[in-house]
Amino acid sequence: MDFSSFNAALLIASLMVAATPVLLAAIGELVVERAGVLNLGVEGMMITGAICGFAVAVNTGSPMLGFVGAAAGSLVLSLLFALLTQLALANQVASGLSLTLFGLGLSSLIGQSYGGQKPPRAYRLDIPGISDIPFFGRAFLQHDMMVYVSLALVAGVWALLKYTRAGLILRAVGENHDAAHALGYKVITIRILAIAFGGACAGLGGAYLSLVRVPQWTDGMTAGAGWIALAIVVFASWKPWRALIGAYLFGGITVLQLNFQAAGVAVPVQLLSMSPYVITILVLVVISARSSGAGAAPASLGRLFHAGR
Amino acid sequence: MKRRTLLAGVTTALGLGLAVGPALAQDKPKIGFVYVGPVNDGGWSQHHHEAAMAMKAHFGDAVEVVEQASVPEGADAERVLTQMALGGADLIFTTSFGYMEPTIDVAKKFPKVKFEHATGYKTAPNVGVYSARFYEGRAIEGFLAGHMTKSNKIGYIGSFPIPEVIRGINSSFIHAQKVNPDVEISVIWISTWFDPAKEADATQALLDQGVDVVLAHTDSTAPLAVLKEKGGLGFGQAADMYEYAPEPRISSIIDEWAPYYIKRVQAVIDGTWESDNTWDGIGAGMVGIGEITGPVPDDVKAEAMKMKDDIASGAYHPFTGPLNKQDGSPWLAEGEVADDGTLAGMNFYVQGITGSIPN
Amino acid sequence: MIKLEKRRQPSQAWSYATPVLAVLATMFFGGLLFAFLGESPFAAIKTIFWDPLFSEFSFYYRPQLMVKAAPLVLIAVGLSLGFKAGIWNIGAEGQYILGAICGAAVGLALYPLDAWYVFPLMVIAGALGGMLWALIPALLKVRFGTNEILVSLMLVYVAEQLLASMALGPLRNPEGYGFPGSRNLDEYPSATSWILEDAGIHWGTVAALLAVVFAFVLLTRHMTGFHIRLTGDAPRAARFAGVNPGRLTVFSLGLSGLFAGLAGLFEVAGPAGQITIDFNSGYGFTAIIVAFLGRLNPIGILLAGFLLALTYIGGEIAQNQLGLPAAAIQVFQGMLLFFLLAFDLLTNYRIRLTLRETA
């Protein structure tokens, strides 16, 4: 085997780009699940974000506005899920799956006239002198802004959950909604806010695909990224920094697999592609086997809450 | 067995539909098209759709066109085809390899409806197949890639290890090597015809490995979009993709289905349609070569155009000996030309390509 | 101020009225959508809901409704038993794939043997494949307390990759010129699941009806059914009543996996005909929706399965005849699901309008 053609800095740079869409979506879903809600509509929200972001960016010429539009579009879609599950008390699994179906159709309808168009270029970090530092600069400091936004979001969510009162309430709602309600917290309001945040993040992730990583609009272009984001949340056992590791691991396996092929190394593609999911299951087993609560799923995850009884 | 005896019953059951279909067709033939992707995919399906529209424009009001896009291969395709046949279609083009079995199945039940299946190998009295000799275009791309690479590494993004893709890889490599003996080819299999994100990642991986000219055998424009962003040269695939000219797109292979569609529809109108097995290339106009643009020097352009003309006239065949297989065993002797049978089932690399074909 | 009050008993009247209301609301808003797209809303709605049942070609569409509904009903009935007990198998798609792979593998291994026992062996293999795949999350839950929602979902992706490697590798048609995909089981009479193809009846249709009867009897007449209902309504009470939660988990996950595996086998040996890379078309996920639309009631699931099949077939006709984009049909289906889910509120809750909330 000849590894001379492997350039670690380039690999790291590529994997960060490949991981960013799923990381953005995962960090949003993590907050949603921490609040005790399971939204399986991530794929639908991502693809809606991809087209909303693309359309806004093309029409305004500003990628920044594009990302804002993406977040807004997916947020609106996620409110539909909130309406169903929090106010109409519908089942979360079925509502989430319906949301994905709806989002895929909606995005394709909106996107009918956007095929073949090119979005404006996203702003890229370039600090004279610093971005050119050998290895470190190439690997970490020459990305577009959203890569850093995703990292900032991870840090922000971590700090929010760990150090703030809002984070404490959010976790309380996710662990035991009846107790949280008894303590006077507005369970439904908090969950709606979490769902909206998750929607906005999924939208950013989708727009990252259509504006930066691919960059173009095509029907169904998320191609399952939303489902990977769901897997990452589980892999991370609902902890923000582990979500970062998970996303980079999933991204890293993809990038490495492709690089191995390009370097002429025969790799069992399917075996490698399924390995992150198998690892996720193993992680899940380990945390549920050793823990009496710590690191396991939020106790109220996916369960129905109705205050008036 | 069970199936055979049923067939008679099916035809009687569908008699009503058949009686209606041709009756309507007497004045105005109805032509159906089934696509595997959306009609705005920027590549394969879009190009079939545009060719269908060109055919419609050619005949004007004399024909009626029905289309259905994003039809999954398998059981759903069978139903969509039956619907079209019941709806009175006289000729149906099924434009993806995965429609082969459904097309054959439905054709059995509608012996009076004609079918044309793209890129397959199963025919029937009312099922013809058509495909293009894309490897002729790949020869020209390989030639340009061999000239233009500075790192002596060219890349190829393949979908599945099927003969059509392997022919493309071999043809590209042979002609790149002819002008540049040091050239190497890196192949990435991504197990899909259409997944822009994956195509983009594969392009990035090739660039990371030092490749500077990328040939894609997948459907989207994502590889060109990445090349535009990161540097490197590439080609339009299926469509001209001229929006990426003059750089990174330096030429393209264009699927020219429209002339064939016009010809076959005309045959239906004239009542002369017969099942055929068409495999046409540059000469017959089924494979087009997009304008050579960008940084390609004029003498290279001229040479490439001459090669195109020679292939078109039949003076030159892209698989002409001496050629050895990857393991060094002789394949074609000096001056010998590959026969269509070997090409149709090609499952080996030529000498000089490293790496192996999966499975 | 709007207030929700939980009913002591779900309202019988509303449980019948809400699906009708939901369909009407979807027709109204869907009609607006179609009008916005420049289509006549009345024609579109009629095409989707009326034409598959009563149009000129309904002799073909009615059987197709059965073909489309059968796997949905079969899987959904299995899932509903677990859902009732609060055991969430959302990986039916994976179990469906495994059933198809295992069943088809047996059939392909015996090809071209002509014997009566070929198909029964395939059925057993398919059922076992689906069941074993579902027992993974079941045993992990019982042994380690692992969340079955997440494990069963993860296993869907593993199954999809397994399917791709099977279609490209061991199960590939040896006479298929290297193209991915297995032999066409439709052309292997001993292995086909069709009983009466014209009438849309294959063993999966029969199994779906049997499953409905089985679930109905189980839930109303059998101890296990009582335990399931009790565990769902009052888990603590169930424990006092001597329900073993571990055994119930294994039973309901295993059974739903078995049903999903059977659905996959019947599909691959009948309507689909062959194992291909993307053989699975989402039945496993759609069945979850069907289970909820049917209010987890066997008869309700049967009706919900047909309703959804109707929108699929009608949607295809609308695309074909009216030229509606596939996306519009998807959005329309999404609306229907939203309304059905949202209106269910009225069954379980009473809406009170009060002028002021009393503290």
Tab-separated table of N, CA and C in Angstrom, chain B residues 125-231:
chain	number	residue	atom	x	y	z
B	125	PRO	N	-40.213	-9.039	-29.631
B	125	PRO	CA	-40.740	-8.531	-30.909
B	125	PRO	C	-41.242	-7.096	-30.818
B	126	ASN	N	-41.753	-6.695	-29.652
B	126	ASN	CA	-42.198	-5.311	-29.515
B	126	ASN	C	-41.340	-4.509	-28.547
B	127	VAL	N	-40.137	-5.010	-28.258
B	127	VAL	CA	-39.207	-4.259	-27.409
B	127	VAL	C	-37.873	-4.120	-28.126
B	128	GLY	N	-37.505	-2.899	-28.432
B	128	GLY	CA	-36.186	-2.632	-28.980
B	128	GLY	C	-35.303	-2.048	-27.893
B	129	VAL	N	-33.993	-2.125	-28.078
B	129	VAL	CA	-33.100	-1.471	-27.130
B	129	VAL	C	-32.219	-0.485	-27.872
B	130	TYR	N	-31.833	0.567	-27.182
B	130	TYR	CA	-30.940	1.539	-27.795
B	130	TYR	C	-29.945	2.020	-26.759
B	131	SER	N	-28.765	2.240	-27.214
B	131	SER	CA	-27.724	2.710	-26.321
B	131	SER	C	-26.681	3.432	-27.165
B	132	ALA	N	-25.844	4.204	-26.490
B	132	ALA	CA	-24.866	4.990	-27.227
B	132	ALA	C	-23.461	4.483	-26.923
B	133	ARG	N	-22.585	4.626	-27.906
B	133	ARG	CA	-21.190	4.221	-27.713
B	133	ARG	C	-20.442	5.367	-27.037
B	134	PHE	N	-20.740	5.520	-25.739
B	134	PHE	CA	-20.124	6.624	-25.013
B	134	PHE	C	-18.608	6.488	-24.979
B	135	TYR	N	-18.125	5.250	-25.121
B	135	TYR	CA	-16.665	5.057	-25.015
B	135	TYR	C	-15.931	5.806	-26.123
B	136	GLU	N	-16.641	6.070	-27.239
B	136	GLU	CA	-15.995	6.871	-28.296
B	136	GLU	C	-15.706	8.285	-27.799
B	137	GLY	N	-16.688	8.832	-27.073
B	137	GLY	CA	-16.474	10.154	-26.491
B	137	GLY	C	-15.410	10.126	-25.410
B	138	ARG	N	-15.383	9.030	-24.642
B	138	ARG	CA	-14.390	8.895	-23.571
B	138	ARG	C	-12.972	8.911	-24.147
B	139	ALA	N	-12.821	8.380	-25.360
B	139	ALA	CA	-11.504	8.369	-25.978
B	139	ALA	C	-11.004	9.799	-26.126
B	140	ILE	N	-11.889	10.676	-26.577
B	140	ILE	CA	-11.494	12.071	-26.775
B	140	ILE	C	-11.241	12.753	-25.432
B	141	GLU	N	-12.091	12.445	-24.458
B	141	GLU	CA	-11.873	13.017	-23.120
B	141	GLU	C	-10.546	12.542	-22.543
B	142	GLY	N	-10.263	11.250	-22.693
B	142	GLY	CA	-9.013	10.706	-22.173
B	142	GLY	C	-7.816	11.379	-22.834
B	143	PHE	N	-7.933	11.577	-24.132
B	143	PHE	CA	-6.881	12.247	-24.889
B	143	PHE	C	-6.634	13.647	-24.323
B	144	LEU	N	-7.715	14.403	-24.126
B	144	LEU	CA	-7.583	15.757	-23.574
B	144	LEU	C	-7.034	15.709	-22.149
B	145	ALA	N	-7.526	14.753	-21.357
B	145	ALA	CA	-7.082	14.649	-19.965
B	145	ALA	C	-5.589	14.343	-19.902
B	146	GLY	N	-5.126	13.422	-20.758
B	146	GLY	CA	-3.709	13.074	-20.792
B	146	GLY	C	-2.851	14.290	-21.121
B	147	HIS	N	-3.341	15.126	-22.020
B	147	HIS	CA	-2.606	16.336	-22.370
B	147	HIS	C	-2.604	17.361	-21.251
B	148	MET	N	-3.756	17.514	-20.600
B	148	MET	CA	-3.926	18.652	-19.703
B	148	MET	C	-3.470	18.386	-18.277
B	149	THR	N	-3.299	17.128	-17.881
B	149	THR	CA	-2.916	16.889	-16.492
B	149	THR	C	-1.478	17.327	-16.254
B	150	LYS	N	-1.301	18.022	-15.128
B	150	LYS	CA	0.055	18.442	-14.770
B	150	LYS	C	0.632	17.480	-13.752
B	151	SER	N	-0.243	16.856	-12.958
B	151	SER	CA	0.232	15.943	-11.919
B	151	SER	C	0.361	14.516	-12.459
B	152	ASN	N	-0.032	14.312	-13.722
B	152	ASN	CA	-0.066	12.970	-14.325
B	152	ASN	C	-1.010	12.034	-13.603
B	153	LYS	N	-2.012	12.613	-12.953
B	153	LYS	CA	-3.024	11.783	-12.298
B	153	LYS	C	-4.402	12.248	-12.767
B	154	ILE	N	-5.132	11.335	-13.386
B	154	ILE	CA	-6.504	11.678	-13.732
B	154	ILE	C	-7.440	10.791	-12.916
B	155	GLY	N	-8.654	11.284	-12.681
B	155	GLY	CA	-9.599	10.558	-11.831
B	155	GLY	C	-10.858	10.210	-12.588
B	156	TYR	N	-11.537	9.150	-12.155
B	156	TYR	CA	-12.764	8.707	-12.812
B	156	TYR	C	-13.763	8.338	-11.727
B	157	ILE	N	-14.941	8.976	-11.752
B	157	ILE	CA	-15.980	8.654	-10.773
B	157	ILE	C	-16.966	7.707	-11.429
B	158	GLY	N	-16.997	6.475	-10.951
B	158	GLY	CA	-17.876	5.469	-11.534
B	158	GLY	C	-19.057	5.199	-10.622
B	159	SER	N	-20.157	4.753	-11.200
B	159	SER	CA	-21.321	4.410	-10.396
B	159	SER	C	-21.197	2.946	-9.975
B	160	PHE	N	-21.473	2.054	-10.916
B	160	PHE	CA	-21.394	0.621	-10.647
B	160	PHE	C	-20.442	-0.026	-11.644
B	161	PRO	N	-19.768	-1.099	-11.237
B	161	PRO	CA	-18.817	-1.757	-12.139
B	161	PRO	C	-19.515	-2.568	-13.224
B	162	ILE	N	-20.235	-1.905	-14.108
B	162	ILE	CA	-20.912	-2.573	-15.212
B	162	ILE	C	-20.110	-2.329	-16.486
B	163	PRO	N	-20.336	-3.123	-17.538
B	163	PRO	CA	-19.511	-2.995	-18.744
B	163	PRO	C	-19.435	-1.565	-19.292
B	164	GLU	N	-20.574	-0.849	-19.291
B	164	GLU	CA	-20.558	0.498	-19.872
B	164	GLU	C	-19.534	1.397	-19.177
B	165	VAL	N	-19.484	1.314	-17.857
B	165	VAL	CA	-18.565	2.167	-17.112
B	165	VAL	C	-17.127	1.679	-17.292
B	166	ILE	N	-16.941	0.372	-17.284
B	166	ILE	CA	-15.587	-0.173	-17.452
B	166	ILE	C	-15.038	0.180	-18.837
B	167	ARG	N	-15.889	0.130	-19.860
B	167	ARG	CA	-15.466	0.563	-21.203
B	167	ARG	C	-14.992	2.002	-21.166
B	168	GLY	N	-15.758	2.834	-20.432
B	168	GLY	CA	-15.409	4.251	-20.341
B	168	GLY	C	-14.047	4.450	-19.690
B	169	ILE	N	-13.809	3.704	-18.604
B	169	ILE	CA	-12.541	3.827	-17.888
B	169	ILE	C	-11.396	3.388	-18.801
B	170	ASN	N	-11.553	2.240	-19.440
B	170	ASN	CA	-10.498	1.729	-20.320
B	170	ASN	C	-10.221	2.686	-21.466
B	171	SER	N	-11.289	3.143	-22.119
B	171	SER	CA	-11.117	4.020	-23.265
B	171	SER	C	-10.412	5.314	-22.858
B	172	SER	N	-10.832	5.890	-21.720
B	172	SER	CA	-10.195	7.122	-21.252
B	172	SER	C	-8.724	6.885	-20.995
B	173	PHE	N	-8.436	5.798	-20.282
B	173	PHE	CA	-7.053	5.550	-19.887
B	173	PHE	C	-6.158	5.293	-21.099
B	174	ILE	N	-6.645	4.466	-22.033
B	174	ILE	CA	-5.828	4.135	-23.218
B	174	ILE	C	-5.386	5.406	-23.937
B	175	HIS	N	-6.349	6.344	-24.080
B	175	HIS	CA	-6.026	7.535	-24.867
B	175	HIS	C	-5.270	8.584	-24.080
B	176	ALA	N	-5.422	8.556	-22.763
B	176	ALA	CA	-4.600	9.449	-21.944
B	176	ALA	C	-3.152	8.966	-21.988
B	177	GLN	N	-3.001	7.650	-21.917
B	177	GLN	CA	-1.654	7.078	-21.870
B	177	GLN	C	-0.921	7.272	-23.202
B	178	LYS	N	-1.698	7.273	-24.279
B	178	LYS	CA	-1.081	7.446	-25.588
B	178	LYS	C	-0.317	8.749	-25.689
B	179	VAL	N	-0.877	9.803	-25.122
B	179	VAL	CA	-0.213	11.108	-25.212
B	179	VAL	C	0.623	11.394	-23.988
B	180	ASN	N	0.492	10.578	-22.960
B	180	ASN	CA	1.196	10.848	-21.714
B	180	ASN	C	1.491	9.520	-21.025
B	181	PRO	N	2.629	8.882	-21.356
B	181	PRO	CA	2.928	7.528	-20.862
B	181	PRO	C	2.980	7.439	-19.342
B	182	ASP	N	3.183	8.578	-18.654
B	182	ASP	CA	3.317	8.525	-17.192
B	182	ASP	C	1.975	8.602	-16.471
B	183	VAL	N	0.892	8.730	-17.220
B	183	VAL	CA	-0.382	9.033	-16.567
B	183	VAL	C	-0.892	7.836	-15.761
B	184	GLU	N	-1.521	8.165	-14.627
B	184	GLU	CA	-2.191	7.152	-13.812
B	184	GLU	C	-3.666	7.522	-13.710
B	185	ILE	N	-4.506	6.499	-13.521
B	185	ILE	CA	-5.935	6.790	-13.347
B	185	ILE	C	-6.416	6.259	-12.008
B	186	SER	N	-7.118	7.113	-11.268
B	186	SER	CA	-7.717	6.711	-9.990
B	186	SER	C	-9.206	6.565	-10.188
B	187	VAL	N	-9.758	5.432	-9.768
B	187	VAL	CA	-11.189	5.198	-9.953
B	187	VAL	C	-11.878	5.150	-8.592
B	188	ILE	N	-12.997	5.885	-8.465
B	188	ILE	CA	-13.812	5.800	-7.253
B	188	ILE	C	-15.193	5.309	-7.635
B	189	TRP	N	-15.647	4.266	-6.960
B	189	TRP	CA	-17.013	3.754	-7.180
B	189	TRP	C	-17.905	4.307	-6.100
B	190	ILE	N	-18.990	4.972	-6.477
B	190	ILE	CA	-19.845	5.542	-5.429
B	190	ILE	C	-21.206	4.853	-5.319
B	191	SER	N	-21.428	3.789	-6.080
B	191	SER	CA	-22.648	2.969	-5.937
B	191	SER	C	-23.940	3.756	-6.108
B	192	THR	N	-23.938	4.757	-6.919
B	192	THR	CA	-25.169	5.470	-7.223
B	192	THR	C	-24.952	6.238	-8.520
B	193	TRP	N	-26.043	6.452	-9.268
B	193	TRP	CA	-25.938	7.253	-10.492
B	193	TRP	C	-26.122	8.727	-10.187
B	194	PHE	N	-26.789	8.976	-9.057
B	194	PHE	CA	-27.182	10.347	-8.809
B	194	PHE	C	-27.227	10.629	-7.324
B	195	ASP	N	-26.225	11.273	-6.801
B	195	ASP	CA	-26.211	11.723	-5.417
B	195	ASP	C	-25.197	12.865	-5.362
B	196	PRO	N	-25.692	14.095	-5.587
B	196	PRO	CA	-24.767	15.219	-5.743
B	196	PRO	C	-23.745	15.324	-4.614
B	197	ALA	N	-24.196	15.098	-3.366
B	197	ALA	CA	-23.264	15.253	-2.256
B	197	ALA	C	-22.136	14.231	-2.342
B	198	LYS	N	-22.497	12.996	-2.687
B	198	LYS	CA	-21.497	11.947	-2.773
B	198	LYS	C	-20.555	12.203	-3.952
B	199	GLU	N	-21.118	12.684	-5.064
B	199	GLU	CA	-20.281	12.990	-6.219
B	199	GLU	C	-19.304	14.114	-5.880
B	200	ALA	N	-19.809	15.082	-5.115
B	200	ALA	CA	-18.935	16.186	-4.705
B	200	ALA	C	-17.821	15.666	-3.805
B	201	ASP	N	-18.175	14.817	-2.844
B	201	ASP	CA	-17.161	14.262	-1.938
B	201	ASP	C	-16.119	13.445	-2.702
B	202	ALA	N	-16.588	12.669	-3.679
B	202	ALA	CA	-15.663	11.845	-4.452
B	202	ALA	C	-14.693	12.733	-5.235
B	203	THR	N	-15.228	13.818	-5.807
B	203	THR	CA	-14.362	14.745	-6.530
B	203	THR	C	-13.308	15.327	-5.603
B	204	GLN	N	-13.767	15.710	-4.403
B	204	GLN	CA	-12.846	16.278	-3.421
B	204	GLN	C	-11.760	15.265	-3.057
B	205	ALA	N	-12.162	14.013	-2.868
B	205	ALA	CA	-11.187	12.977	-2.509
B	205	ALA	C	-10.160	12.797	-3.622
B	206	LEU	N	-10.609	12.850	-4.872
B	206	LEU	CA	-9.671	12.731	-5.990
B	206	LEU	C	-8.682	13.891	-5.966
B	207	LEU	N	-9.204	15.102	-5.740
B	207	LEU	CA	-8.321	16.269	-5.681
B	207	LEU	C	-7.318	16.111	-4.545
B	208	ASP	N	-7.814	15.630	-3.391
B	208	ASP	CA	-6.919	15.443	-2.250
B	208	ASP	C	-5.808	14.447	-2.568
B	209	GLN	N	-6.073	13.533	-3.480
B	209	GLN	CA	-5.075	12.525	-3.836
B	209	GLN	C	-4.176	12.995	-4.978
B	210	GLY	N	-4.280	14.267	-5.327
B	210	GLY	CA	-3.364	14.805	-6.327
B	210	GLY	C	-3.869	14.761	-7.753
B	211	VAL	N	-5.098	14.317	-7.953
B	211	VAL	CA	-5.686	14.289	-9.290
B	211	VAL	C	-6.003	15.718	-9.729
B	212	ASP	N	-5.804	16.030	-11.004
B	212	ASP	CA	-6.180	17.369	-11.436
B	212	ASP	C	-7.120	17.392	-12.654
B	213	VAL	N	-7.456	16.232	-13.202
B	213	VAL	CA	-8.501	16.178	-14.227
B	213	VAL	C	-9.469	15.054	-13.844
B	214	VAL	N	-10.746	15.391	-13.762
B	214	VAL	CA	-11.732	14.421	-13.288
B	214	VAL	C	-12.750	14.109	-14.380
B	215	LEU	N	-12.931	12.823	-14.656
B	215	LEU	CA	-13.985	12.382	-15.560
B	215	LEU	C	-15.080	11.744	-14.718
B	216	ALA	N	-16.324	12.201	-14.897
B	216	ALA	CA	-17.411	11.656	-14.091
B	216	ALA	C	-18.328	10.816	-14.960
B	217	HIS	N	-18.744	9.682	-14.403
B	217	HIS	CA	-19.695	8.837	-15.118
B	217	HIS	C	-20.979	8.765	-14.298
B	218	THR	N	-21.289	9.868	-13.627
B	218	THR	CA	-22.511	9.971	-12.835
B	218	THR	C	-23.282	11.177	-13.364
B	219	ASP	N	-24.488	11.402	-12.830
B	219	ASP	CA	-25.427	12.252	-13.550
B	219	ASP	C	-25.444	13.733	-13.208
B	220	SER	N	-24.929	14.128	-12.059
B	220	SER	CA	-25.153	15.523	-11.683
B	220	SER	C	-23.973	16.409	-12.076
B	221	THR	N	-24.158	17.709	-11.895
B	221	THR	CA	-23.084	18.649	-12.205
B	221	THR	C	-22.216	18.920	-10.982
B	222	ALA	N	-22.446	18.180	-9.902
B	222	ALA	CA	-21.705	18.436	-8.668
B	222	ALA	C	-20.177	18.359	-8.851
B	223	PRO	N	-19.647	17.376	-9.601
B	223	PRO	CA	-18.189	17.351	-9.763
B	223	PRO	C	-17.653	18.641	-10.385
B	224	LEU	N	-18.357	19.161	-11.386
B	224	LEU	CA	-17.896	20.401	-12.006
B	224	LEU	C	-17.982	21.568	-11.028
B	225	ALA	N	-19.047	21.556	-10.211
B	225	ALA	CA	-19.194	22.638	-9.239
B	225	ALA	C	-18.019	22.630	-8.262
B	226	VAL	N	-17.602	21.441	-7.844
B	226	VAL	CA	-16.477	21.349	-6.915
B	226	VAL	C	-15.181	21.772	-7.609
B	227	LEU	N	-15.005	21.339	-8.855
B	227	LEU	CA	-13.785	21.691	-9.583
B	227	LEU	C	-13.690	23.203	-9.774
B	228	LYS	N	-14.837	23.813	-10.026
B	228	LYS	CA	-14.838	25.264	-10.208
B	228	LYS	C	-14.368	25.949	-8.937
B	229	GLU	N	-14.816	25.407	-7.818
B	229	GLU	CA	-14.496	25.995	-6.525
B	229	GLU	C	-13.032	25.738	-6.137
B	230	LYS	N	-12.574	24.510	-6.390
B	230	LYS	CA	-11.281	24.101	-5.840
B	230	LYS	C	-10.162	24.037	-6.871
B	231	GLY	N	-10.475	24.212	-8.136
B	231	GLY	CA	-9.436	24.096	-9.160
B	231	GLY	C	-9.379	22.696	-9.718
